[in-house]
Amino acid sequence: MIRKYVIAVGFAATASVAFAQDYPEREVLGVIMWGAGGATDVVARAVTPAAEEALGTSIVMLNRAGASGAIATTYVATAPADGYTLLYGAENPQLYGVTGLSDLDYRDFYPVNILGRGIGVIVAGPDAPWDSMADLIEDAQSRPGEIRMGSTGPGGIPFTIGAMMNSVVDYDVTAVPFEGEGPGLTALQGGHVDFMPVGASAAADLIAAGTVKALAVFDTEEVDALPGVPPITDDFPELESLLPWGPFYGVWVRQDTPDDIKTTLTEAFATAAAGEDFHRIMSARSNIVMNISGDEAQAFLDQWQSATTWALYDVGAAENSPEDYNIPRP
Amino acid sequence: MDALSYFFMAWLDPRLLMLTAIGTFAGIYVGAIPGLSVTMAASILISFTFTWDTNSALALIAGVFLGGVYGGSRTAILLNIPGAPSAVATALDGYPLAQRGEAGKAIGLGTVMSVIGGFVGIIALAFAAPVISSFALMFAPRDYLLIAIIGILLVGSLASSSLAKGIFAAALGVVIGLVGMDPMTAQARFTFGNFNLMGGISYVAAMIGFFGVAEVLYQMRTIDAASVKQKIGRMLPEWSLIRKYIPLSLRSSAIGVTIGALPGTGGDIASLMAYDQAKRTVKNPSRPFGKGAYEGLVAPESANNAAVGGAYIPMLTLGIPGDAVTAIIIGALYIHGLRPGPLLMVETPHLFWFVVGSLTLANIFLLIFGLGGIRLFAKMVELPKGIILPLIVVLAVVGTFAVQNSITDVYWMLAFGIVGYFLKVYGFPVAPIILGIILGPLMDLSYRRAMISVRDDPGRFLLEFITNPLSLVLTLFFLLIVISQTPIWKRLWQFRAKSA
């Protein structure tokens, strides 16, 4: 018994010395917090081949979807902090506290790379009577609750954009939740909801084909991916303090991972995210490449979390106060 | 002309031909292992293809998809363990056939029907894709609710001895399906604060437990009994038998294509509904349903493979995934620099015909690989129970773990196996449990979505069942199924039959 224990400790000691110097000496596990084929999955799989090359080892990709990514986040948070388990995530963990889903958020992880971000766009059916967001809001005010908005549940992009809109203008629509942006857009095309705020990556092609109509980009200026669509600040300049806002995607490891491993990973992913292939896929998805890490990434994460959680809390859409989670007011 | 050349591209290029063949072959055998699903096979194989050209990737996937859906029925027939949820209905009559010594014939017939179903799906995709996809868009949350309700009526077909026991089993399934985070409000339901339950209970774990492990435990009661001798004469089904079932196969395939093309429903629901349809419409089955009726095998096998072509329809015309596998394909198309969506057909029409062509090719390979090696498979049933039962348990554990690398799923699977054993001992059918798990969430979400859309106004909610043409058709269909089972209706029919 004692001998077994000593051997085990011996192994553990050699192992911990070994990984600090020779990382990576075996394949790395990459846990993706959303399902195969989704927005996060595509970004993760787009960057990984080049990262594998830079890292000199293979990254085994595993989709652990469920509970808005909280299952994958917990999985990585409880795995050893040895750099062999990466979290491929989206913005969701930044809202776990206020939505009451989990006590974890990205402050428990080190941002290896925030690969890119998406832009929100508000779309309506092709035959909708509105030509701008101002039209839509005016119509919604004249018949409260009659207009149906496609949503994806609390903390999703439509929900958050709706809450942010509500923080600057008073209106009432009926939010119909779907399992994701795809099913929501399907319902929009079938006329079962009237409008929906979504990520541009999900809607850009539909807008180009004319099967949905874009009312506004949820940003301060027009974006390349959606030519001719006015920024939301044209109609509602008050939103400027909350923007730019949108989903983002990146790679994280546990905060207490040894520093040299963090450096190795950061360098590998910075190279990968600078690659041409990655840029091509990101622009096809109407995403903006960010490729930031370390303190710069942390500042972005903090700003995003503070702006979003307080906007949700102020319109009564958050379960817990951001204050309880030490999130400062913007 | 262009279309034709792209259609035959996969046929004429040796590399693409090989890839389609490999995909189909791998699909059949991966699909046959419970827990190793088509979805998983597709997502693993697709990540290999990221560095290839698009056509190679699409050819491989077409094979894996068709092969995998078909492969799931192998183990359903031989061992009563569906390799995939879309093969649950196949086990209902396929396994009794194997127990009668007709495993070879069952596989042979199933293969031919799968191929027929596959072709119906492909033809629908090739010639009616735009029509079917705009039809699929018409389905409102209310209509999905109606489909789920029509589906749940299947309990009547699946409950062999007692309807009450069938309803109990289905209700148990619905409760299992509701566990986890509610996708609409993010509220945790039935999780008792346990984090491992937040993501819900994997229905593959339930399927493997209730069918696989429960069956093993049940068989252990007669572990010393000699296994069934298989007839190893003619393995290929006779032409007369095939011809006899072609009308049923076509009907079932139509159900398969439609349900497959609806985003949010797939081969699992399609095959169960086709089975139900067969049970209700076939007046004189070869044997009673559930006891080894060929009809009970023909219907789901045609439907689940027809659903493959169906699932491609909204994907290629609208960029909307018809099921989990097409969702993965959409992701892969992005990686390959394509933009799945309504413009895909306009910008890259060749892609459409290439997909149709490689699916057709894969379907032909399916016939070849499916009919080969039947004898060997049929012999598997003859293995002594002392050898095959432990093998099944090992397979069940590995398969369940592989779904999402979760040991919690394995515990669930084993627990379901034990519960399933007692349910079997006391005469409860297990198939309605799976039905409940699949349809419960669909019913729950569609109902709430439909209610929210009318601002929780029950009057307006009910009125729309009659005022919307599509909903009206589905409502009438539902009423017809219910009324046709009542004693008054049956007496009326008998009366009319006598007087005629």
PDB file of N, CA, C and O in Angstrom, chain B residues 38-102:
ATOM      1  N   VAL B  38     -24.179   7.647 -36.660  1.00  0.00           N
ATOM      2  CA  VAL B  38     -23.830   8.264 -37.927  1.00  0.00           C
ATOM      3  C   VAL B  38     -23.280   9.660 -37.682  1.00  0.00           C
ATOM      4  O   VAL B  38     -22.317  10.090 -38.311  1.00  0.00           O
ATOM      5  N   THR B  39     -23.920  10.371 -36.746  1.00  0.00           N
ATOM      6  CA  THR B  39     -23.500  11.734 -36.439  1.00  0.00           C
ATOM      7  C   THR B  39     -22.031  11.750 -36.034  1.00  0.00           C
ATOM      8  O   THR B  39     -21.250  12.580 -36.479  1.00  0.00           O
ATOM      9  N   MET B  40     -21.677  10.780 -35.164  1.00  0.00           N
ATOM     10  CA  MET B  40     -20.310  10.753 -34.685  1.00  0.00           C
ATOM     11  C   MET B  40     -19.362  10.385 -35.814  1.00  0.00           C
ATOM     12  O   MET B  40     -18.314  11.017 -35.999  1.00  0.00           O
ATOM     13  N   ALA B  41     -19.739   9.344 -36.578  1.00  0.00           N
ATOM     14  CA  ALA B  41     -18.884   8.917 -37.688  1.00  0.00           C
ATOM     15  C   ALA B  41     -18.666  10.082 -38.644  1.00  0.00           C
ATOM     16  O   ALA B  41     -17.547  10.341 -39.083  1.00  0.00           O
ATOM     17  N   ALA B  42     -19.753  10.816 -38.934  1.00  0.00           N
ATOM     18  CA  ALA B  42     -19.636  11.936 -39.865  1.00  0.00           C
ATOM     19  C   ALA B  42     -18.718  13.012 -39.306  1.00  0.00           C
ATOM     20  O   ALA B  42     -17.850  13.521 -40.005  1.00  0.00           O
ATOM     21  N   SER B  43     -18.865  13.339 -38.010  1.00  0.00           N
ATOM     22  CA  SER B  43     -18.060  14.450 -37.486  1.00  0.00           C
ATOM     23  C   SER B  43     -16.592  14.062 -37.398  1.00  0.00           C
ATOM     24  O   SER B  43     -15.715  14.896 -37.601  1.00  0.00           O
ATOM     25  N   ILE B  44     -16.313  12.788 -37.127  1.00  0.00           N
ATOM     26  CA  ILE B  44     -14.907  12.367 -37.071  1.00  0.00           C
ATOM     27  C   ILE B  44     -14.307  12.351 -38.477  1.00  0.00           C
ATOM     28  O   ILE B  44     -13.254  12.931 -38.724  1.00  0.00           O
ATOM     29  N   LEU B  45     -15.025  11.714 -39.408  1.00  0.00           N
ATOM     30  CA  LEU B  45     -14.493  11.601 -40.764  1.00  0.00           C
ATOM     31  C   LEU B  45     -14.346  12.962 -41.423  1.00  0.00           C
ATOM     32  O   LEU B  45     -13.385  13.217 -42.138  1.00  0.00           O
ATOM     33  N   ILE B  46     -15.302  13.847 -41.141  1.00  0.00           N
ATOM     34  CA  ILE B  46     -15.263  15.152 -41.785  1.00  0.00           C
ATOM     35  C   ILE B  46     -14.023  15.937 -41.385  1.00  0.00           C
ATOM     36  O   ILE B  46     -13.430  16.646 -42.182  1.00  0.00           O
ATOM     37  N   SER B  47     -13.582  15.758 -40.122  1.00  0.00           N
ATOM     38  CA  SER B  47     -12.397  16.536 -39.739  1.00  0.00           C
ATOM     39  C   SER B  47     -11.153  16.061 -40.490  1.00  0.00           C
ATOM     40  O   SER B  47     -10.198  16.805 -40.646  1.00  0.00           O
ATOM     41  N   PHE B  48     -11.166  14.805 -40.979  1.00  0.00           N
ATOM     42  CA  PHE B  48     -10.051  14.367 -41.835  1.00  0.00           C
ATOM     43  C   PHE B  48     -10.086  15.064 -43.193  1.00  0.00           C
ATOM     44  O   PHE B  48      -9.065  15.220 -43.841  1.00  0.00           O
ATOM     45  N   THR B  49     -11.287  15.434 -43.615  1.00  0.00           N
ATOM     46  CA  THR B  49     -11.431  15.898 -44.989  1.00  0.00           C
ATOM     47  C   THR B  49     -11.180  17.396 -45.133  1.00  0.00           C
ATOM     48  O   THR B  49     -11.262  17.917 -46.227  1.00  0.00           O
ATOM     49  N   PHE B  50     -10.875  18.094 -44.026  1.00  0.00           N
ATOM     50  CA  PHE B  50     -10.720  19.543 -44.105  1.00  0.00           C
ATOM     51  C   PHE B  50      -9.601  19.957 -45.049  1.00  0.00           C
ATOM     52  O   PHE B  50      -9.646  21.017 -45.654  1.00  0.00           O
ATOM     53  N   THR B  51      -8.584  19.100 -45.188  1.00  0.00           N
ATOM     54  CA  THR B  51      -7.477  19.469 -46.055  1.00  0.00           C
ATOM     55  C   THR B  51      -7.694  18.939 -47.477  1.00  0.00           C
ATOM     56  O   THR B  51      -6.896  19.206 -48.350  1.00  0.00           O
ATOM     57  N   TRP B  52      -8.763  18.155 -47.687  1.00  0.00           N
ATOM     58  CA  TRP B  52      -9.034  17.631 -49.030  1.00  0.00           C
ATOM     59  C   TRP B  52      -9.825  18.648 -49.829  1.00  0.00           C
ATOM     60  O   TRP B  52     -10.209  19.683 -49.322  1.00  0.00           O
ATOM     61  N   ASP B  53     -10.143  18.263 -51.084  1.00  0.00           N
ATOM     62  CA  ASP B  53     -11.046  19.124 -51.825  1.00  0.00           C
ATOM     63  C   ASP B  53     -12.493  18.778 -51.444  1.00  0.00           C
ATOM     64  O   ASP B  53     -12.757  17.715 -50.886  1.00  0.00           O
ATOM     65  N   THR B  54     -13.394  19.690 -51.723  1.00  0.00           N
ATOM     66  CA  THR B  54     -14.777  19.564 -51.275  1.00  0.00           C
ATOM     67  C   THR B  54     -15.447  18.286 -51.778  1.00  0.00           C
ATOM     68  O   THR B  54     -16.153  17.608 -51.038  1.00  0.00           O
ATOM     69  N   ASN B  55     -15.217  17.957 -53.063  1.00  0.00           N
ATOM     70  CA  ASN B  55     -15.912  16.820 -53.633  1.00  0.00           C
ATOM     71  C   ASN B  55     -15.565  15.516 -52.929  1.00  0.00           C
ATOM     72  O   ASN B  55     -16.439  14.683 -52.686  1.00  0.00           O
ATOM     73  N   SER B  56     -14.291  15.341 -52.595  1.00  0.00           N
ATOM     74  CA  SER B  56     -13.901  14.113 -51.887  1.00  0.00           C
ATOM     75  C   SER B  56     -14.640  14.027 -50.569  1.00  0.00           C
ATOM     76  O   SER B  56     -15.141  12.966 -50.184  1.00  0.00           O
ATOM     77  N   ALA B  57     -14.692  15.154 -49.861  1.00  0.00           N
ATOM     78  CA  ALA B  57     -15.352  15.180 -48.566  1.00  0.00           C
ATOM     79  C   ALA B  57     -16.831  14.819 -48.725  1.00  0.00           C
ATOM     80  O   ALA B  57     -17.362  13.977 -47.989  1.00  0.00           O
ATOM     81  N   LEU B  58     -17.480  15.422 -49.715  1.00  0.00           N
ATOM     82  CA  LEU B  58     -18.914  15.181 -49.893  1.00  0.00           C
ATOM     83  C   LEU B  58     -19.201  13.735 -50.296  1.00  0.00           C
ATOM     84  O   LEU B  58     -20.183  13.136 -49.846  1.00  0.00           O
ATOM     85  N   ALA B  59     -18.328  13.151 -51.124  1.00  0.00           N
ATOM     86  CA  ALA B  59     -18.517  11.768 -51.551  1.00  0.00           C
ATOM     87  C   ALA B  59     -18.420  10.830 -50.350  1.00  0.00           C
ATOM     88  O   ALA B  59     -19.242   9.927 -50.168  1.00  0.00           O
ATOM     89  N   LEU B  60     -17.416  11.063 -49.526  1.00  0.00           N
ATOM     90  CA  LEU B  60     -17.222  10.223 -48.341  1.00  0.00           C
ATOM     91  C   LEU B  60     -18.418  10.329 -47.408  1.00  0.00           C
ATOM     92  O   LEU B  60     -18.945   9.331 -46.915  1.00  0.00           O
ATOM     93  N   ILE B  61     -18.879  11.577 -47.189  1.00  0.00           N
ATOM     94  CA  ILE B  61     -19.984  11.791 -46.261  1.00  0.00           C
ATOM     95  C   ILE B  61     -21.270  11.137 -46.765  1.00  0.00           C
ATOM     96  O   ILE B  61     -22.021  10.538 -45.986  1.00  0.00           O
ATOM     97  N   ALA B  62     -21.514  11.241 -48.074  1.00  0.00           N
ATOM     98  CA  ALA B  62     -22.726  10.639 -48.639  1.00  0.00           C
ATOM     99  C   ALA B  62     -22.748   9.144 -48.314  1.00  0.00           C
ATOM    100  O   ALA B  62     -23.772   8.595 -47.890  1.00  0.00           O
ATOM    101  N   GLY B  63     -21.584   8.497 -48.476  1.00  0.00           N
ATOM    102  CA  GLY B  63     -21.496   7.071 -48.182  1.00  0.00           C
ATOM    103  C   GLY B  63     -21.725   6.785 -46.710  1.00  0.00           C
ATOM    104  O   GLY B  63     -22.512   5.906 -46.341  1.00  0.00           O
ATOM    105  N   VAL B  64     -21.052   7.543 -45.855  1.00  0.00           N
ATOM    106  CA  VAL B  64     -21.165   7.316 -44.413  1.00  0.00           C
ATOM    107  C   VAL B  64     -22.614   7.500 -43.947  1.00  0.00           C
ATOM    108  O   VAL B  64     -23.141   6.710 -43.168  1.00  0.00           O
ATOM    109  N   PHE B  65     -23.249   8.526 -44.476  1.00  0.00           N
ATOM    110  CA  PHE B  65     -24.603   8.860 -44.059  1.00  0.00           C
ATOM    111  C   PHE B  65     -25.563   7.716 -44.405  1.00  0.00           C
ATOM    112  O   PHE B  65     -26.245   7.154 -43.533  1.00  0.00           O
ATOM    113  N   LEU B  66     -25.580   7.328 -45.688  1.00  0.00           N
ATOM    114  CA  LEU B  66     -26.499   6.264 -46.109  1.00  0.00           C
ATOM    115  C   LEU B  66     -26.140   4.938 -45.438  1.00  0.00           C
ATOM    116  O   LEU B  66     -27.011   4.216 -44.944  1.00  0.00           O
ATOM    117  N   GLY B  67     -24.846   4.631 -45.415  1.00  0.00           N
ATOM    118  CA  GLY B  67     -24.407   3.373 -44.823  1.00  0.00           C
ATOM    119  C   GLY B  67     -24.725   3.314 -43.337  1.00  0.00           C
ATOM    120  O   GLY B  67     -25.188   2.294 -42.822  1.00  0.00           O
ATOM    121  N   GLY B  68     -24.489   4.418 -42.652  1.00  0.00           N
ATOM    122  CA  GLY B  68     -24.688   4.453 -41.206  1.00  0.00           C
ATOM    123  C   GLY B  68     -26.138   4.278 -40.809  1.00  0.00           C
ATOM    124  O   GLY B  68     -26.448   3.549 -39.856  1.00  0.00           O
ATOM    125  N   VAL B  69     -27.024   4.946 -41.528  1.00  0.00           N
ATOM    126  CA  VAL B  69     -28.450   4.823 -41.213  1.00  0.00           C
ATOM    127  C   VAL B  69     -28.900   3.379 -41.413  1.00  0.00           C
ATOM    128  O   VAL B  69     -29.644   2.811 -40.617  1.00  0.00           O
ATOM    129  N   TYR B  70     -28.377   2.770 -42.490  1.00  0.00           N
ATOM    130  CA  TYR B  70     -28.739   1.386 -42.765  1.00  0.00           C
ATOM    131  C   TYR B  70     -28.119   0.437 -41.730  1.00  0.00           C
ATOM    132  O   TYR B  70     -28.775  -0.484 -41.236  1.00  0.00           O
ATOM    133  N   GLY B  71     -26.852   0.697 -41.378  1.00  0.00           N
ATOM    134  CA  GLY B  71     -26.125  -0.218 -40.486  1.00  0.00           C
ATOM    135  C   GLY B  71     -26.794  -0.388 -39.137  1.00  0.00           C
ATOM    136  O   GLY B  71     -26.714  -1.454 -38.519  1.00  0.00           O
ATOM    137  N   GLY B  72     -27.461   0.674 -38.674  1.00  0.00           N
ATOM    138  CA  GLY B  72     -28.111   0.620 -37.376  1.00  0.00           C
ATOM    139  C   GLY B  72     -29.102  -0.521 -37.242  1.00  0.00           C
ATOM    140  O   GLY B  72     -29.368  -1.012 -36.141  1.00  0.00           O
ATOM    141  N   SER B  73     -29.654  -0.960 -38.383  1.00  0.00           N
ATOM    142  CA  SER B  73     -30.675  -1.995 -38.290  1.00  0.00           C
ATOM    143  C   SER B  73     -30.069  -3.402 -38.169  1.00  0.00           C
ATOM    144  O   SER B  73     -30.747  -4.335 -37.771  1.00  0.00           O
ATOM    145  N   ARG B  74     -28.798  -3.559 -38.534  1.00  0.00           N
ATOM    146  CA  ARG B  74     -28.150  -4.865 -38.416  1.00  0.00           C
ATOM    147  C   ARG B  74     -28.292  -5.440 -37.002  1.00  0.00           C
ATOM    148  O   ARG B  74     -28.829  -6.521 -36.792  1.00  0.00           O
ATOM    149  N   THR B  75     -27.770  -4.675 -36.033  1.00  0.00           N
ATOM    150  CA  THR B  75     -27.800  -5.153 -34.654  1.00  0.00           C
ATOM    151  C   THR B  75     -29.226  -5.157 -34.110  1.00  0.00           C
ATOM    152  O   THR B  75     -29.537  -5.933 -33.211  1.00  0.00           O
ATOM    153  N   ALA B  76     -30.083  -4.293 -34.671  1.00  0.00           N
ATOM    154  CA  ALA B  76     -31.483  -4.306 -34.228  1.00  0.00           C
ATOM    155  C   ALA B  76     -32.115  -5.649 -34.561  1.00  0.00           C
ATOM    156  O   ALA B  76     -32.825  -6.249 -33.745  1.00  0.00           O
ATOM    157  N   ILE B  77     -31.838  -6.144 -35.763  1.00  0.00           N
ATOM    158  CA  ILE B  77     -32.414  -7.418 -36.188  1.00  0.00           C
ATOM    159  C   ILE B  77     -31.753  -8.585 -35.447  1.00  0.00           C
ATOM    160  O   ILE B  77     -32.427  -9.465 -34.916  1.00  0.00           O
ATOM    161  N   LEU B  78     -30.427  -8.554 -35.383  1.00  0.00           N
ATOM    162  CA  LEU B  78     -29.721  -9.717 -34.855  1.00  0.00           C
ATOM    163  C   LEU B  78     -29.780  -9.827 -33.338  1.00  0.00           C
ATOM    164  O   LEU B  78     -29.921 -10.906 -32.785  1.00  0.00           O
ATOM    165  N   LEU B  79     -29.633  -8.684 -32.651  1.00  0.00           N
ATOM    166  CA  LEU B  79     -29.467  -8.720 -31.197  1.00  0.00           C
ATOM    167  C   LEU B  79     -30.545  -7.961 -30.443  1.00  0.00           C
ATOM    168  O   LEU B  79     -30.513  -7.900 -29.222  1.00  0.00           O
ATOM    169  N   ASN B  80     -31.485  -7.356 -31.164  1.00  0.00           N
ATOM    170  CA  ASN B  80     -32.502  -6.520 -30.533  1.00  0.00           C
ATOM    171  C   ASN B  80     -31.903  -5.257 -29.924  1.00  0.00           C
ATOM    172  O   ASN B  80     -32.469  -4.681 -29.005  1.00  0.00           O
ATOM    173  N   ILE B  81     -30.712  -4.846 -30.396  1.00  0.00           N
ATOM    174  CA  ILE B  81     -30.116  -3.590 -29.937  1.00  0.00           C
ATOM    175  C   ILE B  81     -29.993  -2.680 -31.146  1.00  0.00           C
ATOM    176  O   ILE B  81     -29.131  -2.883 -31.988  1.00  0.00           O
ATOM    177  N   PRO B  82     -30.845  -1.667 -31.255  1.00  0.00           N
ATOM    178  CA  PRO B  82     -30.743  -0.770 -32.408  1.00  0.00           C
ATOM    179  C   PRO B  82     -29.390  -0.071 -32.392  1.00  0.00           C
ATOM    180  O   PRO B  82     -28.974   0.455 -31.357  1.00  0.00           O
ATOM    181  N   GLY B  83     -28.694  -0.075 -33.521  1.00  0.00           N
ATOM    182  CA  GLY B  83     -27.400   0.594 -33.601  1.00  0.00           C
ATOM    183  C   GLY B  83     -27.550   2.100 -33.567  1.00  0.00           C
ATOM    184  O   GLY B  83     -26.623   2.810 -33.253  1.00  0.00           O
ATOM    185  N   ALA B  84     -28.722   2.594 -33.892  1.00  0.00           N
ATOM    186  CA  ALA B  84     -28.993   4.025 -33.887  1.00  0.00           C
ATOM    187  C   ALA B  84     -30.482   4.223 -33.611  1.00  0.00           C
ATOM    188  O   ALA B  84     -31.274   3.315 -33.839  1.00  0.00           O
ATOM    189  N   PRO B  85     -30.860   5.407 -33.121  1.00  0.00           N
ATOM    190  CA  PRO B  85     -32.277   5.638 -32.822  1.00  0.00           C
ATOM    191  C   PRO B  85     -33.198   5.384 -34.015  1.00  0.00           C
ATOM    192  O   PRO B  85     -34.342   4.971 -33.834  1.00  0.00           O
ATOM    193  N   SER B  86     -32.684   5.602 -35.242  1.00  0.00           N
ATOM    194  CA  SER B  86     -33.557   5.414 -36.396  1.00  0.00           C
ATOM    195  C   SER B  86     -33.818   3.931 -36.672  1.00  0.00           C
ATOM    196  O   SER B  86     -34.581   3.594 -37.570  1.00  0.00           O
ATOM    197  N   ALA B  87     -33.188   3.039 -35.911  1.00  0.00           N
ATOM    198  CA  ALA B  87     -33.416   1.602 -36.118  1.00  0.00           C
ATOM    199  C   ALA B  87     -34.271   0.998 -35.011  1.00  0.00           C
ATOM    200  O   ALA B  87     -34.473  -0.214 -34.977  1.00  0.00           O
ATOM    201  N   VAL B  88     -34.772   1.834 -34.108  1.00  0.00           N
ATOM    202  CA  VAL B  88     -35.601   1.309 -33.011  1.00  0.00           C
ATOM    203  C   VAL B  88     -36.801   0.549 -33.564  1.00  0.00           C
ATOM    204  O   VAL B  88     -37.108  -0.566 -33.140  1.00  0.00           O
ATOM    205  N   ALA B  89     -37.462   1.146 -34.567  1.00  0.00           N
ATOM    206  CA  ALA B  89     -38.658   0.516 -35.127  1.00  0.00           C
ATOM    207  C   ALA B  89     -38.326  -0.801 -35.835  1.00  0.00           C
ATOM    208  O   ALA B  89     -39.137  -1.730 -35.863  1.00  0.00           O
ATOM    209  N   THR B  90     -37.114  -0.879 -36.378  1.00  0.00           N
ATOM    210  CA  THR B  90     -36.699  -2.090 -37.088  1.00  0.00           C
ATOM    211  C   THR B  90     -36.618  -3.284 -36.140  1.00  0.00           C
ATOM    212  O   THR B  90     -36.911  -4.424 -36.518  1.00  0.00           O
ATOM    213  N   ALA B  91     -36.208  -3.009 -34.893  1.00  0.00           N
ATOM    214  CA  ALA B  91     -36.043  -4.099 -33.924  1.00  0.00           C
ATOM    215  C   ALA B  91     -37.377  -4.766 -33.608  1.00  0.00           C
ATOM    216  O   ALA B  91     -37.422  -5.949 -33.271  1.00  0.00           O
ATOM    217  N   LEU B  92     -38.490  -4.008 -33.730  1.00  0.00           N
ATOM    218  CA  LEU B  92     -39.784  -4.512 -33.270  1.00  0.00           C
ATOM    219  C   LEU B  92     -40.196  -5.795 -33.984  1.00  0.00           C
ATOM    220  O   LEU B  92     -40.739  -6.709 -33.365  1.00  0.00           O
ATOM    221  N   ASP B  93     -39.959  -5.863 -35.295  1.00  0.00           N
ATOM    222  CA  ASP B  93     -40.278  -7.088 -36.011  1.00  0.00           C
ATOM    223  C   ASP B  93     -39.041  -7.796 -36.545  1.00  0.00           C
ATOM    224  O   ASP B  93     -39.084  -8.981 -36.832  1.00  0.00           O
ATOM    225  N   GLY B  94     -37.937  -7.060 -36.643  1.00  0.00           N
ATOM    226  CA  GLY B  94     -36.707  -7.656 -37.144  1.00  0.00           C
ATOM    227  C   GLY B  94     -36.167  -8.715 -36.185  1.00  0.00           C
ATOM    228  O   GLY B  94     -35.776  -9.808 -36.598  1.00  0.00           O
ATOM    229  N   TYR B  95     -36.156  -8.397 -34.900  1.00  0.00           N
ATOM    230  CA  TYR B  95     -35.615  -9.330 -33.920  1.00  0.00           C
ATOM    231  C   TYR B  95     -36.460 -10.598 -33.811  1.00  0.00           C
ATOM    232  O   TYR B  95     -35.910 -11.709 -33.842  1.00  0.00           O
ATOM    233  N   PRO B  96     -37.795 -10.483 -33.740  1.00  0.00           N
ATOM    234  CA  PRO B  96     -38.612 -11.711 -33.756  1.00  0.00           C
ATOM    235  C   PRO B  96     -38.320 -12.585 -34.982  1.00  0.00           C
ATOM    236  O   PRO B  96     -38.317 -13.817 -34.889  1.00  0.00           O
ATOM    237  N   LEU B  97     -38.033 -11.943 -36.124  1.00  0.00           N
ATOM    238  CA  LEU B  97     -37.700 -12.710 -37.321  1.00  0.00           C
ATOM    239  C   LEU B  97     -36.406 -13.506 -37.109  1.00  0.00           C
ATOM    240  O   LEU B  97     -36.320 -14.686 -37.482  1.00  0.00           O
ATOM    241  N   ALA B  98     -35.408 -12.849 -36.508  1.00  0.00           N
ATOM    242  CA  ALA B  98     -34.143 -13.541 -36.250  1.00  0.00           C
ATOM    243  C   ALA B  98     -34.372 -14.705 -35.293  1.00  0.00           C
ATOM    244  O   ALA B  98     -33.774 -15.771 -35.426  1.00  0.00           O
ATOM    245  N   GLN B  99     -35.258 -14.511 -34.319  1.00  0.00           N
ATOM    246  CA  GLN B  99     -35.545 -15.563 -33.347  1.00  0.00           C
ATOM    247  C   GLN B  99     -36.270 -16.742 -33.996  1.00  0.00           C
ATOM    248  O   GLN B  99     -36.310 -17.841 -33.453  1.00  0.00           O
ATOM    249  N   ARG B 100     -36.864 -16.511 -35.155  1.00  0.00           N
ATOM    250  CA  ARG B 100     -37.514 -17.606 -35.868  1.00  0.00           C
ATOM    251  C   ARG B 100     -36.542 -18.286 -36.820  1.00  0.00           C
ATOM    252  O   ARG B 100     -36.935 -19.139 -37.599  1.00  0.00           O
ATOM    253  N   GLY B 101     -35.302 -17.826 -36.805  1.00  0.00           N
ATOM    254  CA  GLY B 101     -34.325 -18.430 -37.706  1.00  0.00           C
ATOM    255  C   GLY B 101     -34.288 -17.776 -39.071  1.00  0.00           C
ATOM    256  O   GLY B 101     -33.755 -18.326 -40.021  1.00  0.00           O
ATOM    257  N   GLU B 102     -34.880 -16.587 -39.171  1.00  0.00           N
ATOM    258  CA  GLU B 102     -34.924 -15.923 -40.472  1.00  0.00           C
ATOM    259  C   GLU B 102     -34.074 -14.654 -40.495  1.00  0.00           C
ATOM    260  O   GLU B 102     -34.383 -13.694 -41.200  1.00  0.00           O
TER     261      GLU B 102
END
